[in-house]
Amino acid sequence: MSMHSICPVCNGFHALRAACPTCGRAAEDDGRLGDFYDPYSAYRPIDDVRRTNGYPDLENGECLHAAHCEGCGRTFLASVPERRNQ
């Protein structure tokens, strides 16, 4: 049986929980980072995008989400630990 990881935020198990690194307020989830690369990136295999994005998210078992703070306007990356799924 193969093992793979899933993002609990992308799969709707819970909402993104990230604090703004500038002001500390709760951040809003703008979606998976890989979906912002080009108009077709959302249709590419997720691990294919992650192998070429320049971040160690695949190796670290993380899903990177774009997040923004309504309070101060900062946009940043939020790392979501993935869950192992059998």
PDB file of C-alpha atoms in Angstrom:
ATOM      1  CA  MET A   1       0.000   0.000   0.000  1.00  0.00           C
ATOM      2  CA  SER A   2       1.449   3.370  -0.941  1.00  0.00           C
ATOM      3  CA  MET A   3       1.696   6.267   1.474  1.00  0.00           C
ATOM      4  CA  HIS A   4       1.254   9.873   0.515  1.00  0.00           C
ATOM      5  CA  SER A   5       0.651  13.151   2.271  1.00  0.00           C
ATOM      6  CA  ILE A   6      -2.350  15.438   2.159  1.00  0.00           C
ATOM      7  CA  CYS A   7      -2.810  19.024   3.235  1.00  0.00           C
ATOM      8  CA  PRO A   8      -5.501  19.346   5.911  1.00  0.00           C
ATOM      9  CA  VAL A   9      -6.270  22.918   4.784  1.00  0.00           C
ATOM     10  CA  CYS A  10      -6.563  22.124   1.065  1.00  0.00           C
ATOM     11  CA  ASN A  11      -8.764  19.135   1.908  1.00  0.00           C
ATOM     12  CA  GLY A  12     -11.074  21.135   4.184  1.00  0.00           C
ATOM     13  CA  PHE A  13     -10.236  19.406   7.473  1.00  0.00           C
ATOM     14  CA  HIS A  14      -9.504  22.775   9.073  1.00  0.00           C
ATOM     15  CA  ALA A  15      -8.928  26.406   8.182  1.00  0.00           C
ATOM     16  CA  LEU A  16      -5.497  27.958   7.856  1.00  0.00           C
ATOM     17  CA  ARG A  17      -4.117  28.987  11.230  1.00  0.00           C
ATOM     18  CA  ALA A  18      -1.386  31.522  10.646  1.00  0.00           C
ATOM     19  CA  ALA A  19      -0.449  34.741  12.383  1.00  0.00           C
ATOM     20  CA  CYS A  20       0.887  37.736  10.509  1.00  0.00           C
ATOM     21  CA  PRO A  21       4.646  38.020  11.148  1.00  0.00           C
ATOM     22  CA  THR A  22       4.344  41.821  11.188  1.00  0.00           C
ATOM     23  CA  CYS A  23       1.395  42.556  13.465  1.00  0.00           C
ATOM     24  CA  GLY A  24       0.402  39.152  14.863  1.00  0.00           C
ATOM     25  CA  ARG A  25      -3.213  39.208  13.669  1.00  0.00           C
ATOM     26  CA  ALA A  26      -4.849  36.107  12.211  1.00  0.00           C
ATOM     27  CA  ALA A  27      -4.147  35.823   8.486  1.00  0.00           C
ATOM     28  CA  GLU A  28      -6.526  34.943   5.673  1.00  0.00           C
ATOM     29  CA  ASP A  29      -5.794  32.003   3.361  1.00  0.00           C
ATOM     30  CA  ASP A  30      -5.392  32.933  -0.313  1.00  0.00           C
ATOM     31  CA  GLY A  31      -4.829  29.312  -1.391  1.00  0.00           C
ATOM     32  CA  ARG A  32      -2.049  26.928  -2.252  1.00  0.00           C
ATOM     33  CA  LEU A  33       1.072  28.745  -3.466  1.00  0.00           C
ATOM     34  CA  GLY A  34       1.456  26.502  -6.509  1.00  0.00           C
ATOM     35  CA  ASP A  35      -1.853  27.715  -7.912  1.00  0.00           C
ATOM     36  CA  PHE A  36      -0.417  31.223  -8.429  1.00  0.00           C
ATOM     37  CA  TYR A  37       2.534  30.415 -10.696  1.00  0.00           C
ATOM     38  CA  ASP A  38       0.771  30.580 -14.049  1.00  0.00           C
ATOM     39  CA  PRO A  39      -2.755  30.152 -15.448  1.00  0.00           C
ATOM     40  CA  TYR A  40      -2.304  26.371 -15.774  1.00  0.00           C
ATOM     41  CA  SER A  41      -0.366  25.590 -12.581  1.00  0.00           C
ATOM     42  CA  ALA A  42      -3.558  24.612 -10.744  1.00  0.00           C
ATOM     43  CA  TYR A  43      -3.991  21.808 -13.292  1.00  0.00           C
ATOM     44  CA  ARG A  44      -0.469  20.381 -12.977  1.00  0.00           C
ATOM     45  CA  PRO A  45       0.219  17.519 -10.566  1.00  0.00           C
ATOM     46  CA  ILE A  46       0.851  19.033  -7.125  1.00  0.00           C
ATOM     47  CA  ASP A  47       4.175  17.255  -6.540  1.00  0.00           C
ATOM     48  CA  ASP A  48       5.376  18.279 -10.011  1.00  0.00           C
ATOM     49  CA  VAL A  49       4.879  21.944  -9.103  1.00  0.00           C
ATOM     50  CA  ARG A  50       6.515  21.389  -5.714  1.00  0.00           C
ATOM     51  CA  ARG A  51       9.644  19.843  -7.276  1.00  0.00           C
ATOM     52  CA  THR A  52      10.296  23.044  -9.232  1.00  0.00           C
ATOM     53  CA  ASN A  53       9.110  25.855  -6.922  1.00  0.00           C
ATOM     54  CA  GLY A  54      12.466  26.486  -5.205  1.00  0.00           C
ATOM     55  CA  TYR A  55      11.193  25.647  -1.694  1.00  0.00           C
ATOM     56  CA  PRO A  56      11.896  22.506   0.370  1.00  0.00           C
ATOM     57  CA  ASP A  57       8.168  21.945   0.969  1.00  0.00           C
ATOM     58  CA  LEU A  58       8.061  18.507  -0.677  1.00  0.00           C
ATOM     59  CA  GLU A  59      11.042  17.235   1.321  1.00  0.00           C
ATOM     60  CA  ASN A  60       9.693  18.771   4.554  1.00  0.00           C
ATOM     61  CA  GLY A  61       6.148  17.448   4.135  1.00  0.00           C
ATOM     62  CA  GLU A  62       4.594  20.926   4.036  1.00  0.00           C
ATOM     63  CA  CYS A  63       2.004  22.619   1.880  1.00  0.00           C
ATOM     64  CA  LEU A  64       2.767  26.275   1.263  1.00  0.00           C
ATOM     65  CA  HIS A  65      -0.170  28.663   1.237  1.00  0.00           C
ATOM     66  CA  ALA A  66      -0.262  32.316   0.281  1.00  0.00           C
ATOM     67  CA  ALA A  67      -1.692  34.301   3.193  1.00  0.00           C
ATOM     68  CA  HIS A  68      -2.507  37.928   3.777  1.00  0.00           C
ATOM     69  CA  CYS A  69      -3.257  40.109   6.761  1.00  0.00           C
ATOM     70  CA  GLU A  70      -6.310  42.350   6.594  1.00  0.00           C
ATOM     71  CA  GLY A  71      -4.864  44.478   9.410  1.00  0.00           C
ATOM     72  CA  CYS A  72      -1.542  45.597   7.980  1.00  0.00           C
ATOM     73  CA  GLY A  73      -1.824  44.372   4.395  1.00  0.00           C
ATOM     74  CA  ARG A  74       1.206  42.063   4.473  1.00  0.00           C
ATOM     75  CA  THR A  75       1.249  39.024   2.190  1.00  0.00           C
ATOM     76  CA  PHE A  76       3.403  36.063   3.207  1.00  0.00           C
ATOM     77  CA  LEU A  77       3.835  32.294   2.946  1.00  0.00           C
ATOM     78  CA  ALA A  78       2.284  30.047   5.566  1.00  0.00           C
ATOM     79  CA  SER A  79       3.518  26.481   5.940  1.00  0.00           C
ATOM     80  CA  VAL A  80       0.942  23.790   6.715  1.00  0.00           C
ATOM     81  CA  PRO A  81       2.247  20.418   7.972  1.00  0.00           C
ATOM     82  CA  GLU A  82       0.841  17.624   5.833  1.00  0.00           C
ATOM     83  CA  ARG A  83      -0.780  14.486   7.209  1.00  0.00           C
ATOM     84  CA  ARG A  84       0.215  11.005   6.149  1.00  0.00           C
ATOM     85  CA  ASN A  85      -2.601   9.182   4.404  1.00  0.00           C
ATOM     86  CA  GLN A  86      -2.665   5.484   3.604  1.00  0.00           C
TER      87      GLN A  86
END
